[in-house]
Amino acid sequence: MALEPQPNLTDCNCLAVRQAARYVTQLYDRHMAEIGLRTSQYGILARLQRLGPMTINQLAGELVMDRTTLGRNIRPLERDGLITITRGRSDRRIKQLQLTTAGEERFRAARGTWIEAQCSFETGFGPERAAQLRGLSQALVDSGLLPGDELP
């Protein structure tokens, strides 16, 4: 009779993933500092640039981020005139985010710096392992481990 594999109760998966995410974020943030953006802010600008205007809920879903954290990240972008936040036309409770002309310009200016960070990571970690990491990370997001469609 085969025994069921036992979960690893010694090493915390959540801690390991969070440490790795913080480590990679620090690498990218060091590169992005010269352009005056944090990696999280660049990600917001990139999504809005690629996908166009969207609600806070839509953007939070795209970034796999809770609304509160997203709110903290969009305030400086709005303050600096890089995005606008407007109320929905049919439902005033909905907030719509849109990249401004200044936001487009900052995104374009930051793109080269992001490419430098990307190259630094790929060179240091290895392109094959980086590709594997991205694949495993996406598989984790797509795994359906969270009940329902929304983040807690």
Short mmCIF file of N, CA and C in Angstrom, two decimals:
data_model
loop_
_atom_site.label_atom_id
_atom_site.label_comp_id
_atom_site.label_asym_id
_atom_site.label_seq_id
_atom_site.Cartn_x
_atom_site.Cartn_y
_atom_site.Cartn_z
N MET A 1 0.85 -1.18 0.00
CA MET A 1 0.00 0.00 0.00
C MET A 1 0.90 1.25 0.00
N ALA A 2 0.70 2.12 -0.97
CA ALA A 2 1.51 3.34 -1.09
C ALA A 2 1.03 4.40 -0.10
N LEU A 3 1.99 5.06 0.47
CA LEU A 3 1.66 6.13 1.41
C LEU A 3 1.43 7.43 0.65
N GLU A 4 0.49 8.22 1.14
CA GLU A 4 0.23 9.55 0.58
C GLU A 4 1.43 10.44 0.86
N PRO A 5 1.86 11.27 -0.11
CA PRO A 5 2.95 12.20 0.19
C PRO A 5 2.51 13.20 1.25
N GLN A 6 3.39 13.47 2.17
CA GLN A 6 3.08 14.39 3.26
C GLN A 6 3.55 15.80 2.88
N PRO A 7 2.75 16.81 3.23
CA PRO A 7 3.17 18.19 2.94
C PRO A 7 4.41 18.55 3.76
N ASN A 8 5.19 19.43 3.21
CA ASN A 8 6.36 19.94 3.91
C ASN A 8 5.88 20.92 4.97
N LEU A 9 6.03 20.54 6.21
CA LEU A 9 5.57 21.39 7.31
C LEU A 9 6.72 22.16 7.96
N THR A 10 7.90 22.06 7.39
CA THR A 10 9.06 22.75 7.93
C THR A 10 9.33 24.06 7.20
N ASP A 11 9.36 24.02 5.88
CA ASP A 11 9.69 25.19 5.06
C ASP A 11 8.40 25.83 4.56
N CYS A 12 8.20 27.09 4.86
CA CYS A 12 6.97 27.80 4.49
C CYS A 12 7.04 28.27 3.04
N ASN A 13 6.14 27.78 2.22
CA ASN A 13 6.08 28.18 0.81
C ASN A 13 5.82 29.67 0.67
N CYS A 14 4.92 30.18 1.48
CA CYS A 14 4.56 31.59 1.41
C CYS A 14 5.77 32.47 1.71
N LEU A 15 6.50 32.14 2.76
CA LEU A 15 7.69 32.92 3.12
C LEU A 15 8.72 32.88 1.99
N ALA A 16 8.95 31.70 1.43
CA ALA A 16 9.94 31.57 0.36
C ALA A 16 9.57 32.42 -0.85
N VAL A 17 8.30 32.39 -1.24
CA VAL A 17 7.86 33.16 -2.40
C VAL A 17 7.93 34.66 -2.10
N ARG A 18 7.53 35.06 -0.90
CA ARG A 18 7.57 36.48 -0.54
C ARG A 18 9.00 37.00 -0.46
N GLN A 19 9.92 36.19 0.08
CA GLN A 19 11.33 36.60 0.12
C GLN A 19 11.88 36.77 -1.29
N ALA A 20 11.58 35.83 -2.16
CA ALA A 20 12.06 35.93 -3.55
C ALA A 20 11.46 37.16 -4.23
N ALA A 21 10.18 37.41 -4.01
CA ALA A 21 9.53 38.57 -4.63
C ALA A 21 10.16 39.87 -4.13
N ARG A 22 10.42 39.94 -2.82
CA ARG A 22 11.06 41.15 -2.28
C ARG A 22 12.47 41.33 -2.84
N TYR A 23 13.21 40.24 -2.98
CA TYR A 23 14.57 40.29 -3.51
C TYR A 23 14.58 40.82 -4.94
N VAL A 24 13.70 40.27 -5.79
CA VAL A 24 13.62 40.72 -7.18
C VAL A 24 13.13 42.16 -7.25
N THR A 25 12.16 42.52 -6.42
CA THR A 25 11.65 43.89 -6.39
C THR A 25 12.76 44.87 -6.03
N GLN A 26 13.60 44.51 -5.06
CA GLN A 26 14.72 45.38 -4.68
C GLN A 26 15.68 45.59 -5.85
N LEU A 27 15.95 44.54 -6.61
CA LEU A 27 16.82 44.65 -7.78
C LEU A 27 16.23 45.64 -8.79
N TYR A 28 14.94 45.46 -9.12
CA TYR A 28 14.29 46.34 -10.10
C TYR A 28 14.16 47.76 -9.56
N ASP A 29 13.82 47.90 -8.27
CA ASP A 29 13.69 49.23 -7.68
C ASP A 29 15.00 50.02 -7.73
N ARG A 30 16.12 49.34 -7.57
CA ARG A 30 17.41 50.03 -7.66
C ARG A 30 17.62 50.62 -9.05
N HIS A 31 17.22 49.88 -10.06
CA HIS A 31 17.33 50.39 -11.43
C HIS A 31 16.33 51.51 -11.67
N MET A 32 15.10 51.33 -11.20
CA MET A 32 14.02 52.28 -11.48
C MET A 32 14.16 53.58 -10.69
N ALA A 33 14.95 53.58 -9.62
CA ALA A 33 15.09 54.77 -8.78
C ALA A 33 15.55 55.98 -9.58
N GLU A 34 16.41 55.77 -10.57
CA GLU A 34 16.92 56.90 -11.35
C GLU A 34 15.83 57.60 -12.18
N ILE A 35 14.74 56.91 -12.42
CA ILE A 35 13.65 57.50 -13.21
C ILE A 35 12.54 58.01 -12.29
N GLY A 36 12.66 57.74 -10.98
CA GLY A 36 11.68 58.25 -10.02
C GLY A 36 10.42 57.42 -9.90
N LEU A 37 10.52 56.13 -10.21
CA LEU A 37 9.37 55.23 -10.07
C LEU A 37 9.79 54.00 -9.29
N ARG A 38 8.84 53.44 -8.57
CA ARG A 38 9.05 52.13 -7.96
C ARG A 38 8.56 51.10 -8.97
N THR A 39 9.03 49.90 -8.82
CA THR A 39 8.66 48.82 -9.74
C THR A 39 7.14 48.64 -9.78
N SER A 40 6.49 48.72 -8.62
CA SER A 40 5.04 48.56 -8.56
C SER A 40 4.34 49.66 -9.35
N GLN A 41 4.86 50.88 -9.29
CA GLN A 41 4.27 51.99 -10.04
C GLN A 41 4.49 51.80 -11.54
N TYR A 42 5.66 51.34 -11.92
CA TYR A 42 5.93 51.07 -13.33
C TYR A 42 4.95 50.02 -13.86
N GLY A 43 4.69 49.00 -13.05
CA GLY A 43 3.75 47.95 -13.45
C GLY A 43 2.35 48.50 -13.69
N ILE A 44 1.93 49.44 -12.87
CA ILE A 44 0.62 50.07 -13.05
C ILE A 44 0.59 50.86 -14.35
N LEU A 45 1.61 51.67 -14.57
CA LEU A 45 1.68 52.45 -15.82
C LEU A 45 1.71 51.52 -17.03
N ALA A 46 2.46 50.44 -16.93
CA ALA A 46 2.58 49.50 -18.05
C ALA A 46 1.24 48.87 -18.40
N ARG A 47 0.48 48.46 -17.38
CA ARG A 47 -0.83 47.85 -17.63
C ARG A 47 -1.80 48.85 -18.24
N LEU A 48 -1.81 50.07 -17.72
CA LEU A 48 -2.71 51.08 -18.26
C LEU A 48 -2.30 51.46 -19.68
N GLN A 49 -1.01 51.48 -19.94
CA GLN A 49 -0.53 51.80 -21.29
C GLN A 49 -0.93 50.70 -22.26
N ARG A 50 -0.80 49.45 -21.84
CA ARG A 50 -1.08 48.32 -22.71
C ARG A 50 -2.58 48.08 -22.89
N LEU A 51 -3.35 48.19 -21.79
CA LEU A 51 -4.76 47.79 -21.83
C LEU A 51 -5.73 48.96 -21.89
N GLY A 52 -5.24 50.18 -21.64
CA GLY A 52 -6.11 51.35 -21.68
C GLY A 52 -6.81 51.56 -20.35
N PRO A 53 -7.73 52.54 -20.31
CA PRO A 53 -8.42 52.88 -19.07
C PRO A 53 -9.15 51.66 -18.49
N MET A 54 -9.16 51.58 -17.17
CA MET A 54 -9.88 50.49 -16.50
C MET A 54 -10.23 50.90 -15.09
N THR A 55 -11.12 50.15 -14.49
CA THR A 55 -11.53 50.44 -13.11
C THR A 55 -10.45 49.95 -12.15
N ILE A 56 -10.54 50.43 -10.93
CA ILE A 56 -9.61 49.99 -9.89
C ILE A 56 -9.73 48.48 -9.71
N ASN A 57 -10.94 47.95 -9.69
CA ASN A 57 -11.13 46.50 -9.53
C ASN A 57 -10.49 45.72 -10.67
N GLN A 58 -10.66 46.21 -11.90
CA GLN A 58 -10.05 45.53 -13.05
C GLN A 58 -8.53 45.53 -12.94
N LEU A 59 -7.96 46.69 -12.61
CA LEU A 59 -6.51 46.79 -12.50
C LEU A 59 -6.00 45.92 -11.35
N ALA A 60 -6.68 45.92 -10.23
CA ALA A 60 -6.28 45.08 -9.10
C ALA A 60 -6.27 43.61 -9.53
N GLY A 61 -7.27 43.19 -10.28
CA GLY A 61 -7.31 41.81 -10.78
C GLY A 61 -6.16 41.51 -11.73
N GLU A 62 -5.87 42.45 -12.62
CA GLU A 62 -4.77 42.28 -13.57
C GLU A 62 -3.43 42.12 -12.85
N LEU A 63 -3.26 42.86 -11.77
CA LEU A 63 -1.98 42.87 -11.05
C LEU A 63 -1.94 41.86 -9.91
N VAL A 64 -3.05 41.14 -9.69
CA VAL A 64 -3.19 40.20 -8.58
C VAL A 64 -2.81 40.93 -7.28
N MET A 65 -3.51 42.02 -7.05
CA MET A 65 -3.23 42.91 -5.93
C MET A 65 -4.55 43.31 -5.28
N ASP A 66 -4.57 43.43 -3.97
CA ASP A 66 -5.82 43.87 -3.34
C ASP A 66 -6.00 45.38 -3.54
N ARG A 67 -7.24 45.81 -3.46
CA ARG A 67 -7.58 47.21 -3.74
C ARG A 67 -6.87 48.20 -2.82
N THR A 68 -6.69 47.82 -1.56
CA THR A 68 -6.05 48.73 -0.60
C THR A 68 -4.60 48.99 -0.99
N THR A 69 -3.89 47.94 -1.34
CA THR A 69 -2.50 48.09 -1.76
C THR A 69 -2.43 48.89 -3.05
N LEU A 70 -3.33 48.60 -3.98
CA LEU A 70 -3.36 49.35 -5.23
C LEU A 70 -3.63 50.83 -4.95
N GLY A 71 -4.54 51.11 -4.03
CA GLY A 71 -4.85 52.49 -3.67
C GLY A 71 -3.63 53.24 -3.19
N ARG A 72 -2.81 52.60 -2.37
CA ARG A 72 -1.57 53.24 -1.89
C ARG A 72 -0.59 53.49 -3.03
N ASN A 73 -0.61 52.63 -4.04
CA ASN A 73 0.32 52.77 -5.16
C ASN A 73 -0.13 53.79 -6.19
N ILE A 74 -1.44 54.02 -6.31
CA ILE A 74 -1.90 54.96 -7.34
C ILE A 74 -1.92 56.40 -6.86
N ARG A 75 -1.99 56.62 -5.55
CA ARG A 75 -2.02 58.01 -5.05
C ARG A 75 -0.84 58.85 -5.53
N PRO A 76 0.41 58.37 -5.39
CA PRO A 76 1.53 59.19 -5.88
C PRO A 76 1.50 59.38 -7.40
N LEU A 77 0.99 58.39 -8.12
CA LEU A 77 0.90 58.52 -9.59
C LEU A 77 -0.11 59.60 -9.97
N GLU A 78 -1.22 59.66 -9.22
CA GLU A 78 -2.20 60.71 -9.47
C GLU A 78 -1.64 62.07 -9.07
N ARG A 79 -1.01 62.12 -7.91
CA ARG A 79 -0.43 63.37 -7.41
C ARG A 79 0.58 63.95 -8.40
N ASP A 80 1.36 63.07 -9.02
CA ASP A 80 2.39 63.51 -9.98
C ASP A 80 1.84 63.72 -11.39
N GLY A 81 0.53 63.55 -11.55
CA GLY A 81 -0.10 63.79 -12.85
C GLY A 81 0.15 62.71 -13.88
N LEU A 82 0.50 61.50 -13.43
CA LEU A 82 0.79 60.42 -14.37
C LEU A 82 -0.46 59.60 -14.72
N ILE A 83 -1.45 59.64 -13.83
CA ILE A 83 -2.73 59.00 -14.09
C ILE A 83 -3.84 59.93 -13.62
N THR A 84 -5.03 59.70 -14.15
CA THR A 84 -6.22 60.38 -13.64
C THR A 84 -7.14 59.32 -13.06
N ILE A 85 -7.87 59.74 -12.04
CA ILE A 85 -8.88 58.88 -11.42
C ILE A 85 -10.19 59.63 -11.52
N THR A 86 -11.13 59.06 -12.26
CA THR A 86 -12.43 59.71 -12.44
C THR A 86 -13.53 58.76 -12.01
N ARG A 87 -14.66 59.32 -11.66
CA ARG A 87 -15.83 58.52 -11.28
C ARG A 87 -16.50 57.97 -12.54
N GLY A 88 -17.09 56.79 -12.41
CA GLY A 88 -17.79 56.18 -13.52
C GLY A 88 -18.99 57.00 -13.95
N ARG A 89 -19.31 56.96 -15.21
CA ARG A 89 -20.45 57.74 -15.72
C ARG A 89 -21.78 57.15 -15.28
N SER A 90 -21.91 55.84 -15.39
CA SER A 90 -23.19 55.22 -15.03
C SER A 90 -23.27 54.87 -13.55
N ASP A 91 -22.14 54.63 -12.90
CA ASP A 91 -22.10 54.31 -11.48
C ASP A 91 -21.00 55.14 -10.83
N ARG A 92 -21.39 56.14 -10.06
CA ARG A 92 -20.44 57.09 -9.48
C ARG A 92 -19.52 56.44 -8.44
N ARG A 93 -19.86 55.22 -7.98
CA ARG A 93 -19.01 54.53 -7.01
C ARG A 93 -17.77 53.94 -7.66
N ILE A 94 -17.85 53.73 -8.96
CA ILE A 94 -16.74 53.13 -9.70
C ILE A 94 -15.71 54.19 -10.02
N LYS A 95 -14.44 53.85 -9.80
CA LYS A 95 -13.35 54.77 -10.14
C LYS A 95 -12.59 54.22 -11.34
N GLN A 96 -12.44 55.08 -12.34
CA GLN A 96 -11.77 54.73 -13.59
C GLN A 96 -10.37 55.33 -13.59
N LEU A 97 -9.37 54.52 -13.92
CA LEU A 97 -7.98 54.96 -13.99
C LEU A 97 -7.57 55.10 -15.45
N GLN A 98 -6.82 56.16 -15.72
CA GLN A 98 -6.36 56.38 -17.09
C GLN A 98 -4.98 57.02 -17.06
N LEU A 99 -4.13 56.61 -17.97
CA LEU A 99 -2.81 57.19 -18.12
C LEU A 99 -2.93 58.57 -18.75
N THR A 100 -2.20 59.53 -18.23
CA THR A 100 -2.18 60.88 -18.81
C THR A 100 -1.04 60.96 -19.83
N THR A 101 -0.97 62.06 -20.52
CA THR A 101 0.14 62.28 -21.46
C THR A 101 1.46 62.24 -20.71
N ALA A 102 1.51 62.87 -19.53
CA ALA A 102 2.73 62.83 -18.71
C ALA A 102 3.05 61.40 -18.29
N GLY A 103 2.02 60.62 -18.01
CA GLY A 103 2.20 59.21 -17.64
C GLY A 103 2.76 58.40 -18.79
N GLU A 104 2.25 58.66 -20.00
CA GLU A 104 2.78 58.00 -21.21
C GLU A 104 4.26 58.32 -21.37
N GLU A 105 4.60 59.61 -21.19
CA GLU A 105 6.00 60.04 -21.35
C GLU A 105 6.89 59.39 -20.30
N ARG A 106 6.43 59.35 -19.04
CA ARG A 106 7.23 58.75 -17.97
C ARG A 106 7.39 57.25 -18.22
N PHE A 107 6.32 56.61 -18.70
CA PHE A 107 6.41 55.18 -19.01
C PHE A 107 7.46 54.95 -20.09
N ARG A 108 7.42 55.73 -21.15
CA ARG A 108 8.40 55.57 -22.24
C ARG A 108 9.82 55.82 -21.73
N ALA A 109 9.98 56.84 -20.88
CA ALA A 109 11.31 57.14 -20.33
C ALA A 109 11.80 56.01 -19.43
N ALA A 110 10.88 55.38 -18.71
CA ALA A 110 11.25 54.32 -17.77
C ALA A 110 11.48 52.98 -18.46
N ARG A 111 10.98 52.84 -19.64
CA ARG A 111 11.08 51.54 -20.35
C ARG A 111 12.53 51.08 -20.48
N GLY A 112 13.44 51.97 -20.86
CA GLY A 112 14.84 51.60 -21.00
C GLY A 112 15.45 51.16 -19.68
N THR A 113 15.07 51.82 -18.60
CA THR A 113 15.57 51.46 -17.28
C THR A 113 15.03 50.10 -16.86
N TRP A 114 13.76 49.85 -17.18
CA TRP A 114 13.18 48.54 -16.89
C TRP A 114 13.90 47.45 -17.68
N ILE A 115 14.24 47.74 -18.94
CA ILE A 115 14.97 46.76 -19.76
C ILE A 115 16.33 46.46 -19.13
N GLU A 116 17.00 47.48 -18.59
CA GLU A 116 18.27 47.27 -17.90
C GLU A 116 18.08 46.33 -16.70
N ALA A 117 17.03 46.56 -15.92
CA ALA A 117 16.75 45.71 -14.77
C ALA A 117 16.46 44.28 -15.23
N GLN A 118 15.69 44.15 -16.30
CA GLN A 118 15.34 42.84 -16.84
C GLN A 118 16.61 42.10 -17.28
N CYS A 119 17.49 42.80 -17.98
CA CYS A 119 18.74 42.20 -18.45
C CYS A 119 19.63 41.81 -17.27
N SER A 120 19.68 42.66 -16.26
CA SER A 120 20.47 42.36 -15.06
C SER A 120 19.97 41.08 -14.39
N PHE A 121 18.66 40.95 -14.27
CA PHE A 121 18.09 39.75 -13.67
C PHE A 121 18.40 38.52 -14.52
N GLU A 122 18.16 38.64 -15.82
CA GLU A 122 18.38 37.49 -16.72
C GLU A 122 19.84 37.07 -16.73
N THR A 123 20.75 38.05 -16.73
CA THR A 123 22.18 37.74 -16.73
C THR A 123 22.58 37.07 -15.42
N GLY A 124 22.12 37.62 -14.31
CA GLY A 124 22.50 37.10 -13.00
C GLY A 124 21.87 35.76 -12.66
N PHE A 125 20.63 35.58 -13.04
CA PHE A 125 19.90 34.36 -12.67
C PHE A 125 19.94 33.31 -13.78
N GLY A 126 20.15 33.77 -14.99
CA GLY A 126 20.18 32.87 -16.14
C GLY A 126 18.86 32.92 -16.89
N PRO A 127 18.94 33.05 -18.23
CA PRO A 127 17.70 33.18 -19.01
C PRO A 127 16.78 31.96 -18.92
N GLU A 128 17.34 30.76 -18.87
CA GLU A 128 16.49 29.57 -18.79
C GLU A 128 15.78 29.50 -17.44
N ARG A 129 16.54 29.75 -16.37
CA ARG A 129 15.91 29.72 -15.05
C ARG A 129 14.90 30.85 -14.89
N ALA A 130 15.20 32.02 -15.48
CA ALA A 130 14.25 33.14 -15.43
C ALA A 130 12.95 32.76 -16.13
N ALA A 131 13.06 32.12 -17.29
CA ALA A 131 11.87 31.68 -18.03
C ALA A 131 11.09 30.64 -17.22
N GLN A 132 11.81 29.71 -16.59
CA GLN A 132 11.15 28.71 -15.74
C GLN A 132 10.43 29.37 -14.57
N LEU A 133 11.10 30.36 -13.96
CA LEU A 133 10.51 31.08 -12.84
C LEU A 133 9.23 31.79 -13.25
N ARG A 134 9.26 32.46 -14.40
CA ARG A 134 8.04 33.14 -14.89
C ARG A 134 6.94 32.12 -15.16
N GLY A 135 7.29 31.00 -15.76
CA GLY A 135 6.29 29.97 -16.03
C GLY A 135 5.68 29.40 -14.76
N LEU A 136 6.52 29.08 -13.79
CA LEU A 136 6.02 28.56 -12.52
C LEU A 136 5.19 29.60 -11.78
N SER A 137 5.63 30.85 -11.83
CA SER A 137 4.88 31.92 -11.17
C SER A 137 3.50 32.07 -11.79
N GLN A 138 3.42 32.05 -13.11
CA GLN A 138 2.12 32.16 -13.78
C GLN A 138 1.25 30.95 -13.49
N ALA A 139 1.86 29.77 -13.46
CA ALA A 139 1.11 28.56 -13.13
C ALA A 139 0.52 28.65 -11.73
N LEU A 140 1.28 29.22 -10.81
CA LEU A 140 0.78 29.40 -9.45
C LEU A 140 -0.42 30.34 -9.43
N VAL A 141 -0.32 31.47 -10.15
CA VAL A 141 -1.43 32.43 -10.20
C VAL A 141 -2.66 31.78 -10.84
N ASP A 142 -2.43 30.94 -11.84
CA ASP A 142 -3.53 30.29 -12.56
C ASP A 142 -4.05 29.03 -11.87
N SER A 143 -3.45 28.63 -10.76
CA SER A 143 -3.74 27.33 -10.14
C SER A 143 -5.12 27.20 -9.54
N GLY A 144 -5.76 28.30 -9.23
CA GLY A 144 -7.08 28.22 -8.61
C GLY A 144 -7.03 27.87 -7.13
N LEU A 145 -5.89 28.09 -6.50
CA LEU A 145 -5.79 27.79 -5.06
C LEU A 145 -6.72 28.67 -4.23
N LEU A 146 -6.95 29.91 -4.70
CA LEU A 146 -7.86 30.81 -3.99
C LEU A 146 -9.29 30.49 -4.37
N PRO A 147 -10.16 30.35 -3.39
CA PRO A 147 -11.57 30.14 -3.74
C PRO A 147 -12.17 31.40 -4.33
N GLY A 148 -13.00 31.26 -5.32
CA GLY A 148 -13.66 32.41 -5.94
C GLY A 148 -12.72 33.12 -6.90
N ASP A 149 -13.23 34.16 -7.52
CA ASP A 149 -12.48 34.90 -8.52
C ASP A 149 -11.77 36.12 -7.98
N GLU A 150 -12.05 36.53 -6.76
CA GLU A 150 -11.51 37.78 -6.23
C GLU A 150 -10.52 37.49 -5.12
N LEU A 151 -9.56 38.40 -4.98
CA LEU A 151 -8.61 38.31 -3.88
C LEU A 151 -9.30 38.68 -2.58
N PRO A 152 -8.80 38.14 -1.47
CA PRO A 152 -9.42 38.50 -0.18
C PRO A 152 -9.24 39.96 0.15
#
